[in-house]
XYZ file of C-alpha atoms in Angstrom:
430
model
C -0.170 27.964 0.019
C 1.601 24.084 -0.001
C -0.523 21.387 1.231
C 0.039 18.419 3.161
C -3.649 16.975 3.127
C -3.383 13.280 1.271
C -5.751 14.339 -2.234
C -7.590 11.949 -4.367
C -6.540 10.999 -7.934
C -8.136 10.949 -11.394
C -5.701 8.204 -12.950
C -4.676 6.701 -16.580
C -5.973 3.405 -18.113
C -4.117 1.209 -21.018
C -5.458 -0.214 -23.259
C -2.883 -2.836 -24.339
C -3.783 -5.989 -26.427
C -2.816 -8.268 -23.470
C -5.012 -6.969 -21.003
C -7.970 -8.465 -20.029
C -11.559 -7.587 -21.976
C -14.449 -6.033 -20.341
C -15.593 -6.607 -17.288
C -13.708 -9.393 -16.524
C -10.515 -7.084 -16.086
C -10.150 -5.597 -12.429
C -8.191 -3.069 -14.355
C -11.801 -1.966 -15.709
C -13.770 -1.927 -12.797
C -11.099 0.223 -11.122
C -11.007 2.633 -13.193
C -14.930 3.129 -14.073
C -15.060 3.137 -10.266
C -12.081 5.600 -10.570
C -13.384 7.586 -13.165
C -16.541 7.204 -13.363
C -16.887 5.751 -16.794
C -18.231 3.088 -18.586
C -16.509 -0.268 -19.154
C -16.779 -1.945 -22.841
C -16.812 -5.089 -23.407
C -14.734 -5.579 -26.704
C -12.331 -3.759 -24.865
C -8.533 -5.194 -23.089
C -8.462 -3.113 -20.372
C -4.179 -4.301 -19.316
C -2.798 -1.445 -16.526
C -4.439 1.587 -14.518
C -1.523 4.105 -13.676
C -1.007 5.616 -10.907
C 1.558 8.604 -10.387
C 3.063 11.785 -12.681
C 4.802 10.045 -15.519
C 3.313 11.956 -18.743
C 2.896 8.950 -20.686
C -0.048 8.259 -18.108
C -0.724 11.420 -15.786
C -2.835 10.838 -12.688
C -5.075 14.204 -12.464
C -6.570 15.367 -8.942
C -10.055 15.207 -8.657
C -12.851 17.823 -6.856
C -15.993 17.471 -5.815
C -18.807 15.072 -7.184
C -19.589 17.301 -10.900
C -23.350 17.360 -11.905
C -23.996 13.524 -12.545
C -22.310 12.706 -9.534
C -18.315 11.384 -11.379
C -15.765 12.935 -9.707
C -14.362 15.792 -11.669
C -10.239 16.585 -13.006
C -9.403 19.727 -10.491
C -9.244 22.446 -13.632
C -7.425 19.264 -15.170
C -3.895 19.145 -12.332
C -2.361 17.073 -12.861
C -0.252 15.290 -9.838
C 2.968 16.219 -10.708
C 2.169 19.713 -11.848
C 0.287 20.218 -8.321
C 3.377 18.611 -6.721
C 5.783 21.185 -8.788
C 4.205 23.883 -7.131
C 3.764 22.426 -3.562
C 7.118 20.272 -3.677
C 7.130 20.563 0.558
C 4.521 17.086 0.380
C 7.450 14.718 -1.246
C 9.610 15.295 1.751
C 13.190 16.557 2.722
C 14.674 13.158 1.753
C 12.631 12.642 -0.960
C 13.655 16.060 -3.155
C 17.471 16.266 -2.492
C 17.134 12.766 -4.060
C 14.716 13.131 -6.786
C 13.956 16.233 -7.410
C 10.283 18.182 -7.640
C 8.735 14.286 -8.910
C 7.559 10.767 -7.363
C 10.927 8.538 -8.077
C 7.944 5.667 -8.465
C 5.190 4.459 -10.296
C 2.727 2.400 -9.321
C 0.984 -0.052 -11.403
C -2.452 -2.424 -11.263
C -2.244 -4.446 -14.233
C -5.260 -7.837 -16.176
C -2.814 -9.940 -18.274
C -4.797 -12.159 -20.346
C -2.129 -13.445 -22.780
C 1.658 -12.547 -22.064
C 3.616 -9.562 -23.420
C 6.555 -9.260 -24.600
C 10.071 -10.453 -23.600
C 11.708 -7.821 -22.220
C 13.667 -5.987 -20.517
C 14.331 -2.196 -19.109
C 17.726 -0.803 -19.235
C 20.149 0.682 -16.214
C 20.712 4.526 -15.802
C 23.579 4.693 -18.233
C 21.605 3.007 -20.890
C 18.432 4.539 -20.863
C 20.342 8.007 -21.077
C 21.726 6.951 -24.765
C 18.653 5.560 -26.050
C 16.271 8.156 -24.799
C 19.094 10.353 -26.435
C 19.026 8.949 -29.376
C 16.101 7.323 -30.357
C 13.523 9.220 -27.709
C 10.443 8.449 -30.531
C 10.837 5.191 -28.764
C 12.612 5.264 -25.406
C 10.507 8.054 -23.481
C 12.766 9.030 -20.507
C 15.787 8.731 -19.316
C 15.424 7.046 -16.007
C 16.051 2.951 -15.688
C 13.094 0.556 -14.459
C 13.698 -1.559 -12.549
C 9.941 -2.833 -10.793
C 8.126 -5.269 -8.448
C 4.509 -7.336 -9.476
C 2.787 -8.469 -6.058
C -0.193 -10.926 -6.998
C -3.717 -11.139 -6.660
C -4.349 -13.489 -8.666
C -3.018 -16.698 -9.615
C 0.076 -14.766 -11.580
C 2.565 -16.581 -14.268
C 6.039 -14.991 -14.870
C 9.028 -15.548 -17.154
C 12.282 -13.936 -15.326
C 15.998 -14.825 -15.736
C 17.893 -17.011 -17.168
C 17.487 -20.510 -15.722
C 20.470 -22.478 -14.181
C 23.171 -23.837 -15.867
C 22.062 -27.277 -15.071
C 18.768 -26.506 -16.312
C 20.073 -25.437 -19.968
C 21.944 -28.578 -20.336
C 18.554 -30.301 -20.700
C 17.633 -27.779 -22.685
C 19.510 -28.551 -25.647
C 19.856 -32.437 -24.985
C 16.469 -32.367 -25.118
C 15.251 -29.688 -27.403
C 16.559 -29.911 -30.611
C 14.782 -27.423 -32.760
C 16.798 -24.744 -30.631
C 19.949 -26.626 -31.963
C 19.000 -26.253 -34.912
C 17.747 -23.269 -34.907
C 21.977 -21.608 -33.002
C 24.016 -24.203 -33.980
C 25.702 -27.041 -33.167
C 29.221 -25.296 -32.441
C 27.860 -23.225 -29.903
C 25.277 -25.410 -28.069
C 28.248 -28.320 -27.463
C 30.673 -25.696 -26.194
C 28.132 -24.893 -23.487
C 27.364 -28.324 -23.145
C 31.175 -29.423 -21.595
C 30.866 -25.818 -19.554
C 31.827 -27.655 -15.790
C 31.486 -26.011 -12.718
C 34.483 -24.581 -12.385
C 34.840 -22.280 -15.630
C 35.132 -18.888 -15.064
C 31.143 -17.589 -14.955
C 32.892 -15.053 -17.620
C 33.053 -17.946 -19.574
C 29.660 -19.048 -19.557
C 28.046 -15.267 -19.669
C 29.792 -15.154 -23.062
C 28.923 -18.700 -24.311
C 24.792 -17.973 -23.233
C 25.131 -14.589 -24.631
C 25.958 -15.942 -27.749
C 23.893 -18.652 -28.058
C 20.883 -16.410 -26.933
C 21.530 -13.891 -29.826
C 21.636 -16.866 -32.625
C 18.679 -17.163 -30.925
C 16.514 -13.824 -31.071
C 18.043 -12.767 -34.383
C 17.360 -16.146 -36.818
C 15.459 -14.575 -39.970
C 12.035 -15.488 -39.117
C 11.228 -17.839 -41.919
C 13.632 -20.356 -40.058
C 11.899 -19.123 -36.850
C 8.477 -20.676 -38.413
C 9.726 -24.086 -39.628
C 11.481 -24.338 -36.429
C 8.155 -23.333 -34.014
C 6.294 -25.103 -36.955
C 8.498 -28.401 -35.829
C 8.512 -28.104 -31.820
C 4.675 -27.445 -32.112
C 3.850 -30.653 -34.041
C 6.466 -32.556 -32.291
C 5.428 -31.407 -28.633
C 1.284 -32.347 -29.839
C 2.792 -36.029 -30.813
C 4.683 -36.565 -27.857
C 1.663 -34.857 -25.614
C -0.103 -38.283 -27.098
C 2.187 -40.435 -25.005
C 3.564 -38.853 -21.797
C 2.246 -35.863 -20.208
C 4.092 -32.852 -20.857
C 6.217 -30.744 -18.696
C 4.821 -27.240 -17.484
C 7.172 -25.583 -19.990
C 6.240 -27.815 -22.548
C 3.013 -27.059 -21.871
C 3.226 -22.871 -21.706
C 4.770 -23.022 -25.270
C 2.415 -24.638 -26.630
C 0.396 -22.360 -25.033
C 2.593 -19.121 -26.206
C 2.283 -21.112 -29.984
C -1.383 -20.555 -29.962
C -0.899 -16.527 -29.095
C 2.257 -16.016 -30.748
C 2.407 -18.229 -33.976
C 5.453 -17.912 -35.390
C 7.528 -15.726 -32.784
C 11.061 -16.777 -31.294
C 9.397 -15.844 -28.262
C 7.632 -19.039 -27.747
C 11.189 -20.737 -28.356
C 13.135 -18.427 -25.933
C 11.031 -19.410 -23.123
C 12.620 -22.626 -22.349
C 15.936 -19.953 -21.530
C 14.084 -18.182 -19.054
C 12.453 -18.747 -15.773
C 8.899 -19.882 -15.202
C 7.976 -18.800 -11.886
C 4.328 -19.221 -10.875
C 2.930 -16.817 -7.554
C 0.055 -16.856 -5.736
C -2.123 -14.367 -4.193
C 0.518 -12.280 -1.913
C 3.623 -13.394 -3.807
C 5.954 -10.667 -4.800
C 8.998 -11.021 -7.984
C 10.796 -7.999 -8.129
C 13.148 -7.300 -11.744
C 16.313 -5.573 -11.707
C 17.675 -3.888 -14.916
C 19.101 -5.455 -17.755
C 16.518 -8.379 -16.632
C 14.917 -10.555 -19.309
C 11.309 -11.180 -18.533
C 7.616 -12.002 -19.750
C 4.216 -11.562 -17.648
C 2.277 -14.459 -18.764
C -0.957 -14.068 -17.335
C -3.262 -13.546 -13.761
C -3.727 -9.927 -12.167
C -1.297 -7.822 -10.088
C -0.076 -4.309 -8.519
C 3.378 -2.991 -10.134
C 5.731 -0.671 -8.941
C 8.419 0.664 -10.532
C 10.683 3.620 -10.373
C 9.183 6.542 -12.594
C 10.229 5.154 -16.587
C 8.349 3.838 -19.485
C 11.226 2.412 -21.018
C 11.096 -1.548 -22.747
C 13.375 -3.135 -25.082
C 11.240 -5.255 -26.240
C 12.848 -9.045 -28.761
C 10.026 -11.706 -28.922
C 6.086 -12.211 -28.014
C 5.170 -9.216 -29.639
C 3.695 -7.006 -32.135
C 5.634 -3.367 -31.583
C 8.791 -2.426 -32.227
C 12.008 -5.079 -31.695
C 15.824 -4.061 -30.775
C 17.050 -8.004 -30.572
C 20.908 -6.268 -30.373
C 20.622 -4.003 -28.073
C 18.254 -6.950 -26.196
C 20.689 -9.309 -26.125
C 23.823 -6.901 -25.515
C 22.586 -4.939 -22.094
C 21.726 -8.468 -20.777
C 23.450 -9.327 -17.233
C 23.462 -13.086 -18.232
C 22.899 -14.222 -14.509
C 21.050 -17.569 -14.495
C 19.817 -19.507 -11.557
C 15.820 -18.628 -9.648
C 14.481 -15.604 -8.882
C 13.666 -14.618 -5.674
C 10.106 -14.491 -4.680
C 9.123 -11.956 -1.575
C 5.863 -12.934 1.113
C 6.319 -9.372 2.869
C 6.540 -8.916 6.213
C 4.113 -7.914 8.666
C 3.934 -4.628 10.197
C 0.867 -5.328 12.189
C -1.988 -8.363 11.675
C -3.595 -6.790 8.973
C -0.179 -4.668 6.533
C 2.446 -6.695 5.028
C 5.204 -5.098 3.906
C 7.422 -5.452 0.884
C 10.721 -4.531 0.553
C 13.026 -4.696 -2.857
C 16.738 -4.064 -2.984
C 15.192 -0.608 -4.823
C 15.506 2.825 -3.485
C 12.616 4.207 -5.048
C 9.656 1.959 -3.600
C 8.388 -0.758 -1.473
C 4.627 -1.793 -1.773
C 2.188 -2.779 1.774
C -0.537 -4.560 1.321
C -3.609 -4.479 3.110
C -6.732 -6.982 4.313
C -8.951 -5.231 6.865
C -12.317 -7.108 8.242
C -15.057 -5.280 8.611
C -15.933 -3.010 11.361
C -11.617 -2.974 12.868
C -9.265 -0.379 12.200
C -5.697 0.193 11.809
C -2.844 2.838 11.078
C -0.230 3.392 8.703
C 2.343 5.617 10.335
C 3.727 8.721 9.366
C 6.244 8.450 6.728
C 9.293 10.528 5.484
C 8.327 10.206 2.318
C 4.965 10.409 -0.215
C 2.699 7.567 -1.012
C 0.127 6.448 -3.060
C -3.358 4.041 -1.996
C -5.645 2.453 -4.088
C -8.471 0.840 -2.547
C -8.897 -2.521 -4.535
C -11.476 -4.355 -2.614
C -14.373 -2.911 -0.059
C -15.406 0.219 1.581
C -14.377 1.974 4.618
C -13.450 5.397 5.927
C -10.409 7.231 6.304
C -8.837 9.822 8.677
C -5.689 12.050 9.386
C -4.599 14.684 11.580
C -6.962 17.211 10.062
C -9.721 15.664 8.840
C -10.732 13.575 12.189
C -13.512 13.173 11.540
C -12.328 11.441 7.383
C -13.897 10.733 4.195
C -15.523 7.842 2.984
C -12.843 5.449 1.118
C -14.838 2.693 -1.945
C -13.209 0.449 -3.855
C -11.782 2.516 -6.815
C -10.337 4.739 -4.782
C -6.468 6.174 -5.401
C -5.222 8.597 -2.255
C -2.015 10.571 -2.928
C -0.997 11.041 0.460
C 1.873 13.600 1.822
C 5.042 12.704 3.731
C 5.010 12.711 6.974
C 0.958 12.269 7.005
C -0.566 9.813 9.587
C -3.793 7.793 8.146
C -6.535 5.893 10.227
C -8.479 3.579 8.177
C -11.957 1.863 9.440
C -13.017 -1.389 7.443
C -16.998 -0.964 7.071
C -19.987 -2.781 9.161
C -20.351 -4.989 6.287
C -17.760 -5.584 4.150
C -13.979 -5.848 4.392
C -10.989 -3.521 3.227
C -8.755 -4.169 0.858
C -6.050 -2.034 -0.179
C -2.372 -1.344 -1.301
C -0.218 1.247 -0.774
C 3.141 2.622 -2.382
C 6.427 4.414 -1.102
C 9.295 5.058 -1.385
C 11.435 2.355 0.173
C 11.637 3.079 3.774
C 15.383 1.692 3.680
C 16.388 5.013 2.594
C 14.808 7.073 5.410
C 17.256 4.061 7.968
C 20.263 5.419 6.006
C 19.882 9.203 6.643
């Protein structure tokens, strides 16, 4: 029998090295409340995954077990449950993506920089998965969006031509690594030069930088560090220079330290979002965020990481577009809910803050949703359960297509939660 009621989920946690340690992590807190597991103060808690990806599946919960902790519903994954109840996806989603969720929802807690990376488009993802399935686990693209829940820092996309010329003028260590010929070619470009020529020279410079030998990188990063530390005694370093010194402490003698000069340094306030298309270089640096993406875990890395680096693939796949990324601030659906809509069909994010003793409604939509409660408590009700159920921090709900959800915050507490769903523009286009 197919189900149309919301179901509660037990979700996966990832303990990557860059995560926030122990109880200081939003991910640790959510994972503990969601599963009933304790928090190890010595372990980094990096990502909380909500969705159907095989690398971090979510499971259906049943009633509390003997010790009060929620138990998995006989180990049934959300993915397998959806395959047996496909109507929960809605007709349009089924037609476009088949028997699976098109998005993966996460919470990230970042203590130190993630790798300089990019995600492949669909065509490249298929090739990478076919040739290196142990490294690239699926054949899907991975556009993504990060919505800051604390102050959040990232490197994203290449800086403007004007800024890169300033870098080549004032950071001699880069010219030492890439050579004067390409540096001078780039410096001689003017606004009339065609985009293709500009991109070609930028690609050549960036590829030489990222492909430099380890001993050269060690020497040049050491020179850069010494120069900046010396200059800091005479002048205030720029934000980017201060960041470079911070990255050097986290990843000594790594080429990613120098490559930071090529990328936009973005600082988000809570409630601001950043989206990333395929083949765009980026690295999240610090802070906590809600993240949503197409259902994929494909990452091509080239710096700031102890993991496998695929420098040639990364340098050949990038778009080499230049300029500042767009910052999304969302638009209000009502006084309590804001929507963040990236230019990708697979997903959007709603942010809901409900002051105590108030109520709001998430109207029925033609696609599936996942809700996560990050703060406070309240009550959730829907068409077959008008009395409602308690809703608490750490709760995660899968909500089938065409299901209206009513929320009420508690008598003494505000309620904050986030919803991921299929991009509403997909349904408007039908």
